[in-house]
mmCIF file of C-alpha atoms and ligand atoms in Angstrom:
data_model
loop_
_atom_site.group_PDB
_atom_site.id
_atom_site.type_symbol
_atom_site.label_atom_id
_atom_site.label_comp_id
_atom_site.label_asym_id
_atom_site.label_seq_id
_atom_site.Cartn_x
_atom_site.Cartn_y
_atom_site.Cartn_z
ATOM 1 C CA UNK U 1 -8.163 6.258 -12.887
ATOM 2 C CA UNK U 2 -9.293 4.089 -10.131
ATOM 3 C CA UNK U 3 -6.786 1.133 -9.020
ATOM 4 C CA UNK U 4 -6.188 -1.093 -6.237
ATOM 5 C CA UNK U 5 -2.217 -2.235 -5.387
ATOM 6 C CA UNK U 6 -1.894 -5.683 -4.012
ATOM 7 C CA UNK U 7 0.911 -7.679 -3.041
ATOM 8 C CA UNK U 8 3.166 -8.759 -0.475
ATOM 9 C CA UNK U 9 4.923 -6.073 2.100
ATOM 10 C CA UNK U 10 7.885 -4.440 0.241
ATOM 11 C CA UNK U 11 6.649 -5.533 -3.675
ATOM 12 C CA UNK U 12 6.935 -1.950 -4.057
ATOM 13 C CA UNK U 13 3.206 -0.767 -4.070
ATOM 14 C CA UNK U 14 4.324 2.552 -2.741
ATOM 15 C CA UNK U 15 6.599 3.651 -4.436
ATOM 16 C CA UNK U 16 5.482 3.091 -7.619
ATOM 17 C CA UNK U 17 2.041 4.432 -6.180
ATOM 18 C CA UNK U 18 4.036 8.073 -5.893
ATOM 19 C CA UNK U 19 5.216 8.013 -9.104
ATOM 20 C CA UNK U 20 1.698 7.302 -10.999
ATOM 21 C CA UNK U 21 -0.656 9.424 -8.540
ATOM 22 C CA UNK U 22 1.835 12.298 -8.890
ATOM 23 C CA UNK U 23 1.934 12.006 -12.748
ATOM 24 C CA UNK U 24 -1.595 11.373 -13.261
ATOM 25 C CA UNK U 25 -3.028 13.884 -10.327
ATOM 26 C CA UNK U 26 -4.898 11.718 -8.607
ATOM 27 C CA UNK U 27 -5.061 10.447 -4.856
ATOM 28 C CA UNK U 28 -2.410 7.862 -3.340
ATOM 29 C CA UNK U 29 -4.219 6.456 -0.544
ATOM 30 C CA UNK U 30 -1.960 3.957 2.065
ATOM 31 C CA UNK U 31 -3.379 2.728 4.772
ATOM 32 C CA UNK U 32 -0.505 2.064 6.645
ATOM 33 C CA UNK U 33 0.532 5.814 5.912
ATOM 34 C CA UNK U 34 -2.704 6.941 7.528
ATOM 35 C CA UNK U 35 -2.133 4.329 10.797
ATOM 36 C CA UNK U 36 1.360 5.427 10.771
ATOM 37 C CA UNK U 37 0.061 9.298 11.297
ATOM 38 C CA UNK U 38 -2.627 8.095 14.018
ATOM 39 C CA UNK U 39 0.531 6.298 15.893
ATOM 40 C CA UNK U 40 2.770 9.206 15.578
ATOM 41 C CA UNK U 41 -0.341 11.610 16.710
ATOM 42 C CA UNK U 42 -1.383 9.001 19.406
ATOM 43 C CA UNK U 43 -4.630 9.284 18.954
ATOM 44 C CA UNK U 44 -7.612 6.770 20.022
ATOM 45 C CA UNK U 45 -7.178 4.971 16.764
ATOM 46 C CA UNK U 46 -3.531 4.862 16.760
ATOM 47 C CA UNK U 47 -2.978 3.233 20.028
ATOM 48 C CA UNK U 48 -5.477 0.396 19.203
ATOM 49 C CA UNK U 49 -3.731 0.065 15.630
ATOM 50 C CA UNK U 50 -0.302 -0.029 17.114
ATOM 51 C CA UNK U 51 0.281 -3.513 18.942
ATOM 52 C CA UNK U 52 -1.122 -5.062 15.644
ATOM 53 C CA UNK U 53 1.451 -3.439 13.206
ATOM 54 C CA UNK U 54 3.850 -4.114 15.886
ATOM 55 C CA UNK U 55 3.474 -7.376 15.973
ATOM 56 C CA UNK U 56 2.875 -7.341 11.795
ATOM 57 C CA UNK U 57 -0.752 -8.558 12.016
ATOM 58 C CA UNK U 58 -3.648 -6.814 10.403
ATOM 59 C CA UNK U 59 -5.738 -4.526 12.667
ATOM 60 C CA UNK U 60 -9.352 -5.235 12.874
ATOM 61 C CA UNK U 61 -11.547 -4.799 9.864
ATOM 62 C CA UNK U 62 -14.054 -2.428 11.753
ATOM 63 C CA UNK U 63 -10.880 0.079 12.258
ATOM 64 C CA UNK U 64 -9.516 -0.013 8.643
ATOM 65 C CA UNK U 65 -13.347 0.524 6.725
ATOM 66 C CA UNK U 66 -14.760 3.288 8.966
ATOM 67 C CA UNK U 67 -11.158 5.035 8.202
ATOM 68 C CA UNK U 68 -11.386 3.965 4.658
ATOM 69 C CA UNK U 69 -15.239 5.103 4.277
ATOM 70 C CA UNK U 70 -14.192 8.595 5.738
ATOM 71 C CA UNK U 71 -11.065 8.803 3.458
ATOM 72 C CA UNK U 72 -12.566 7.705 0.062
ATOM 73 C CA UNK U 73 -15.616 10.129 -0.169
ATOM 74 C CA UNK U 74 -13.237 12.885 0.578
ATOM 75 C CA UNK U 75 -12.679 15.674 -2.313
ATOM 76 C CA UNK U 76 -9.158 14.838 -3.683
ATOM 77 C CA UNK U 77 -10.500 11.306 -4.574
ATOM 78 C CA UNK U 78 -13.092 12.799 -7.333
ATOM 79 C CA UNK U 79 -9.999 12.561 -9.884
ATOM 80 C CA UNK U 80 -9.026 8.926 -9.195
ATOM 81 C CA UNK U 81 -7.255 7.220 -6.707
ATOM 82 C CA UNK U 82 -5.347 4.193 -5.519
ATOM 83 C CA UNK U 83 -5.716 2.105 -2.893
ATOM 84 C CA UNK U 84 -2.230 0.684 -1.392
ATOM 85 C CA UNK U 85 -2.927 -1.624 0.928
ATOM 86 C CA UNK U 86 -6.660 -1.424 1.579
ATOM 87 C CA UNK U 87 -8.582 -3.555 1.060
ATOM 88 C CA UNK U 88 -6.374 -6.502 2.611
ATOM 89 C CA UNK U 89 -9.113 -9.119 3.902
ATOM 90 C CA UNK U 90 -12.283 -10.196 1.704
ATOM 91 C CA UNK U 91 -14.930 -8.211 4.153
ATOM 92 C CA UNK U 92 -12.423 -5.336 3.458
ATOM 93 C CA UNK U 93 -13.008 -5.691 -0.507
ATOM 94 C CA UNK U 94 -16.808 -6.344 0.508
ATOM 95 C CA UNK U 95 -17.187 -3.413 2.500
ATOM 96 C CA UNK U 96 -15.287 -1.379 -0.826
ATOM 97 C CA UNK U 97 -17.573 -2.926 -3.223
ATOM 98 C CA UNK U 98 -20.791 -1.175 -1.629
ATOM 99 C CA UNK U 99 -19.206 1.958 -0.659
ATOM 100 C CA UNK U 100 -18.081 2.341 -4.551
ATOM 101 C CA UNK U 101 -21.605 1.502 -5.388
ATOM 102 C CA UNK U 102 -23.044 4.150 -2.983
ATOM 103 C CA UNK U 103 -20.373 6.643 -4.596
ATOM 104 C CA UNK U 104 -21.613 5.796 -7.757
ATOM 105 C CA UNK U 105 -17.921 5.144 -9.338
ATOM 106 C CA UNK U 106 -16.372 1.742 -10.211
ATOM 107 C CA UNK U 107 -12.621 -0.265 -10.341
ATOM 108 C CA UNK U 108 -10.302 0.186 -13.574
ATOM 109 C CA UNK U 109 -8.475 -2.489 -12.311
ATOM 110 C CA UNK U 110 -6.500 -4.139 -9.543
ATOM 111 C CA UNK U 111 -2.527 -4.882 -9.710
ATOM 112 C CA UNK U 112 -1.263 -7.832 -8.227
ATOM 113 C CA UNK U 113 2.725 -7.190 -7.670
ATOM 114 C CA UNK U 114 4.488 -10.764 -8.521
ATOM 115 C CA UNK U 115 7.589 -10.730 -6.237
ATOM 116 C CA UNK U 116 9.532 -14.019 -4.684
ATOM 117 C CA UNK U 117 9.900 -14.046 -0.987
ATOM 118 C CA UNK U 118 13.970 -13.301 -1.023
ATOM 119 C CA UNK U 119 13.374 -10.344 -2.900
ATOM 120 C CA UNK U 120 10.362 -8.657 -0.510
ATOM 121 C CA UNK U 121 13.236 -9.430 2.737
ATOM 122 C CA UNK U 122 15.899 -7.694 1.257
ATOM 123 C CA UNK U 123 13.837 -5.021 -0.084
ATOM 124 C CA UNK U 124 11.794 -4.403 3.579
ATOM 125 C CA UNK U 125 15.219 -5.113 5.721
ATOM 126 C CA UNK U 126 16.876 -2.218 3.753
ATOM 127 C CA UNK U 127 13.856 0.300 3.158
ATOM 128 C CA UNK U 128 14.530 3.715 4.829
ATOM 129 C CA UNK U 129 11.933 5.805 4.781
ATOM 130 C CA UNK U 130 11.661 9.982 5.177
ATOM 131 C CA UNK U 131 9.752 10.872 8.521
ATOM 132 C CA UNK U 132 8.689 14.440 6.778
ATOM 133 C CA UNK U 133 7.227 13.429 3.607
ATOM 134 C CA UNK U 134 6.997 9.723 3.082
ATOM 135 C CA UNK U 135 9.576 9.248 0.292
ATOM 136 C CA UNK U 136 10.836 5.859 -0.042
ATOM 137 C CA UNK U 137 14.913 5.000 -0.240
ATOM 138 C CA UNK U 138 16.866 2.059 0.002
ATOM 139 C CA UNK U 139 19.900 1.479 1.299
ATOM 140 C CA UNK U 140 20.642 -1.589 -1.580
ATOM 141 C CA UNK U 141 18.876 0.235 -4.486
ATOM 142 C CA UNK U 142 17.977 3.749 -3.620
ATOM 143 C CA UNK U 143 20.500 5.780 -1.791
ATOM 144 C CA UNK U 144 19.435 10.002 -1.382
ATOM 145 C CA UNK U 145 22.379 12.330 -2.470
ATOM 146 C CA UNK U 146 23.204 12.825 1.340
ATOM 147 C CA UNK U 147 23.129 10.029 3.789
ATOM 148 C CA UNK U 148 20.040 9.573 6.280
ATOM 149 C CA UNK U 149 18.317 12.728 4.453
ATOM 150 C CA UNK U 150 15.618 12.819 2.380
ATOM 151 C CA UNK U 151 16.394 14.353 -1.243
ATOM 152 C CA UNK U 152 12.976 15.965 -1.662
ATOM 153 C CA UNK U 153 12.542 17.693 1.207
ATOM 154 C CA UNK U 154 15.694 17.490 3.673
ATOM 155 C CA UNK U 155 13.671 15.153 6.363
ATOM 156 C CA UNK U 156 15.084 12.912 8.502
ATOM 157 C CA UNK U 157 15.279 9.192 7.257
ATOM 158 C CA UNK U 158 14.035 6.056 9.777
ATOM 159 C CA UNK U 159 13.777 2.306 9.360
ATOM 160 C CA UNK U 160 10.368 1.340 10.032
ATOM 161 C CA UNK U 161 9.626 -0.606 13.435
ATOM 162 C CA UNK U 162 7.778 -3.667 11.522
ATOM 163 C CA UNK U 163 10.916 -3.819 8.677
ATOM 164 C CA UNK U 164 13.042 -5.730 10.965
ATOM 165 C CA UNK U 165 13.751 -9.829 10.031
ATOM 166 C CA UNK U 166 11.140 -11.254 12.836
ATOM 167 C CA UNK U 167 8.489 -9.003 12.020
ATOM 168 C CA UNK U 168 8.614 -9.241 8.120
ATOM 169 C CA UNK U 169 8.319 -13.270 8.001
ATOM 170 C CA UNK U 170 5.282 -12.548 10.469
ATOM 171 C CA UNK U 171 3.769 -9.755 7.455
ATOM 172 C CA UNK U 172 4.314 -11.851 4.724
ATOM 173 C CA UNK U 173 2.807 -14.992 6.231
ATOM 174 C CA UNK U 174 -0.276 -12.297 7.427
ATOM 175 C CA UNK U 175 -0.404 -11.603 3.670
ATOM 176 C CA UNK U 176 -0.099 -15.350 2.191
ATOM 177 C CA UNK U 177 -2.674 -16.391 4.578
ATOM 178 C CA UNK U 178 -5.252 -13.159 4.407
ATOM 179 C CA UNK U 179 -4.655 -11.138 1.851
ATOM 180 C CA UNK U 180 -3.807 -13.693 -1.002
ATOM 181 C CA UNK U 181 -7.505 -15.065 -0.867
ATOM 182 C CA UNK U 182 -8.347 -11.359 -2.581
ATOM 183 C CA UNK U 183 -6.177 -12.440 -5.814
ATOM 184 C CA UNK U 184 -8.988 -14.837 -6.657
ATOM 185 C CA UNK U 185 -11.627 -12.797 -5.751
ATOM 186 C CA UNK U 186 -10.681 -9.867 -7.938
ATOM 187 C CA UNK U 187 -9.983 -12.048 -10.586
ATOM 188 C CA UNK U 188 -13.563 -13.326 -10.507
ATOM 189 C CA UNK U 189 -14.386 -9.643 -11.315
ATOM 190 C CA UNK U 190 -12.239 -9.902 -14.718
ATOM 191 C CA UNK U 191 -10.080 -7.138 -12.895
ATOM 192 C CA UNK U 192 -6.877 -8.278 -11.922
ATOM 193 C CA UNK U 193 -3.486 -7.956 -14.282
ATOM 194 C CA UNK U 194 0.039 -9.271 -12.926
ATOM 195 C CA UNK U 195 2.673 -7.435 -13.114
ATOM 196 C CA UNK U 196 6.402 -8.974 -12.437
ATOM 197 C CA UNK U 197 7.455 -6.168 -9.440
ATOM 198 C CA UNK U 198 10.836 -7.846 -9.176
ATOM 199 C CA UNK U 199 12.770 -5.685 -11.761
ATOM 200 C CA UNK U 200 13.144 -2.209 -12.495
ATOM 201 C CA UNK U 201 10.494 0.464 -11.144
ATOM 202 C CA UNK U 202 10.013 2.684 -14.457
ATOM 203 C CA UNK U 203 9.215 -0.987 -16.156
ATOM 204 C CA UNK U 204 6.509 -1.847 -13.288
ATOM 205 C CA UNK U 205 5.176 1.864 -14.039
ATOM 206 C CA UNK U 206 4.779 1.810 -17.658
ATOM 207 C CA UNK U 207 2.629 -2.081 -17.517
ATOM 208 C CA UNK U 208 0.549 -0.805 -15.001
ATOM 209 C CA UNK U 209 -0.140 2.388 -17.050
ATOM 210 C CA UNK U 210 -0.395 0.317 -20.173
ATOM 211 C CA UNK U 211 -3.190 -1.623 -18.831
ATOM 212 C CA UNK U 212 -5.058 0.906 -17.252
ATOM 213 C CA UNK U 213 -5.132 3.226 -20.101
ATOM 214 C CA UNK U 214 -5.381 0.856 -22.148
ATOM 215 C CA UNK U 215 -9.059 0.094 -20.930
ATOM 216 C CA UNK U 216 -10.491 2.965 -21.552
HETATM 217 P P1 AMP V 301 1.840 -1.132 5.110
HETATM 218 O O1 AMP V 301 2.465 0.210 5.255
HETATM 219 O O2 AMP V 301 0.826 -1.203 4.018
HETATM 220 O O3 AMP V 301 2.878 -2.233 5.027
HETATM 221 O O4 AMP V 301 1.016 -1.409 6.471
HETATM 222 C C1 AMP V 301 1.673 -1.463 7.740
HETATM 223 C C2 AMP V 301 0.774 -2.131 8.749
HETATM 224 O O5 AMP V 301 -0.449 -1.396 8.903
HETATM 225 C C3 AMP V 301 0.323 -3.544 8.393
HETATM 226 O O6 AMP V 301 1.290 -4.528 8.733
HETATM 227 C C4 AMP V 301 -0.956 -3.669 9.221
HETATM 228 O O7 AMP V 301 -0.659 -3.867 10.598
HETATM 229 C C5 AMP V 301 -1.557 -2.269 9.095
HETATM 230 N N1 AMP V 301 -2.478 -2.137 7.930
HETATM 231 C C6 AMP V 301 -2.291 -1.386 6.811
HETATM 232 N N2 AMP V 301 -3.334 -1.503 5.974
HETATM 233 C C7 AMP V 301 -4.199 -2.362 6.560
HETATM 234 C C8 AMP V 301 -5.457 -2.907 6.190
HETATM 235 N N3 AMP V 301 -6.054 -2.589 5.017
HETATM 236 N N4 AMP V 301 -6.063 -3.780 7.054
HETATM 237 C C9 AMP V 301 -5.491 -4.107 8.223
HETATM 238 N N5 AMP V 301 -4.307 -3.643 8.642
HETATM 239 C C10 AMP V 301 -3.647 -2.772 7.826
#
C-alpha cells in the first residue's frame, strides 16, 4: 500500500497515519517529524528548516526532495508507505512522480482530508504531542490516562511551537494557497478520494482502508 495524506494542518493526517502504517506494517513517513528531529539535533538542515516552520511557511523545495529522495529508497519503504505531508507544492509532487518512476513502484491513491477551518484551530490549539515517541493527544478529544504523559511510552508531552493561534492562520493560509493546487493535480491522475476528517478517527480509518483495498 502506497498513499499520500493531504490536507490542511491538524485534519488529522497523523494520527490516523499511526494507526494504518502500524496495522498494515508499512512505513509512516512525516516530513515535519523528520524536520522536527533535524531541529531538535541542530543539524545543518535543521537550522535552515527552522525559521520557516517558525514562522509556519514551507521550507524550500530543494530541502524537502533531497530529504525525501534519501528517505523513500530506504529499506522499510519496500512494504508500502505513506507520505504525510510531502509532497506539499506541485514541483514537490513532480519531483515524487520521477523518483517513483526510477523506483519502479506507483500511487494506490492519495487522501484528501475534508475538514472546515474552525475545526483544524481547535484541533492544532489543543494538540499535545509526546517528545519520546510522537504519539498524538488532545487536550479536547484525547486526554492520556495521566496528565502531560504519554500512555505508550511514559514521555513527556509538549505543545508544538507552530500550534499557537498566530502561527496556525499563517499554516493554513500556506496550505490554501500552496498546497491546495495539488488537489487538482492528483485528481487529474484519477487518484484522489475525499474523505470527511471532521468526525470520528476509526470512521476516517476504515474509508481510507476501504478505498485502498478496495483497488486492488
Ligand atoms: P507538519 O508536521 O506536517 O505540520 O509540518 C510542520 C512544518 O514543517 C510545516 O509548517 C513546514 O514548515 C514544514 N514542512 C513539513 N513538510 C513540508 C514539505 N513537504 N514542504 C515544505 N515544508 C514542510
Amino acid at each position: 500500500m502506497r498513499v499520500i495524506f493531504i490536507g490542511p494542518p491538524g485534519a488529522g493526517k497523523g494520527t490516523q497515519a499511526e494507526v494504518i502504517s502500524r496495522e498494515k506494517g508499512i512505513a509512516h513517513i512525516s516530513t515535519g517529524d523528520i524536520l522536527r528531529k533535524h531541529v531538535a539535533e541542530k543539524t545543518e538542515l535543521g537550522k535552515t528548516a527552522q525559521e520557516y516552520m517558525d514562522a509556519g511557511k514551507l521550507v524550500p523545495d530543494e530541502v524537502i526532495i533531497g530529504m525525501m529522495e534519501t528517505r523513500l529508497s530506504e529499506k522499510d519503504c519496500e512494504r508500502g508507505f505513506i507520505l504525510d505531508g510531502f509532497p506539499r507544492t506541485v514541483p514537490q509532487a513532480e519531483v515524487l512522480d520521477g523518483l517513483l518512476r526510477r523506483l519502479g513502484i506507483s500511487l494506490d491513491g492519495v487522501v484528501l482530508f475534508v475538514v472546515p477551518d474552525e475545526v483544524v484551530i481547535k484541533r492544532l490549539s489543543g494538540r499535545r504531542v509526546c517528545k519520546s515517541c510522537g504519539a498524538i493527544y488532545n487536550v479536547h478529544s484525547k486526554r492520556p490516562s495521566e496528565e502531560g504523559l504519554c500512555d505508550k511510552c511514559g514521555g513527556a508531552l509538549y505543545q508544538r511551537d507552530d500550534d499557537t493561534e498566530e502561527v496556525i492562520k499563517s499554516r493554513l493560509e500556506v496550505y490554501k494557497e500552496q498546497t491546495a493546487p495539488l488537489v487538482d493535480y492528483y485528481r487529474g491522475k484519477g487518484l484522489l478520494i475525499e474523505v470527511d476528517a471532521s468526525g470520528e478517527s476509526s470512521a476516517v480509518v476504515k474509508s481510507i482502508l476501504d478505498f485502498v483495498e478496495g483497488k486492488k
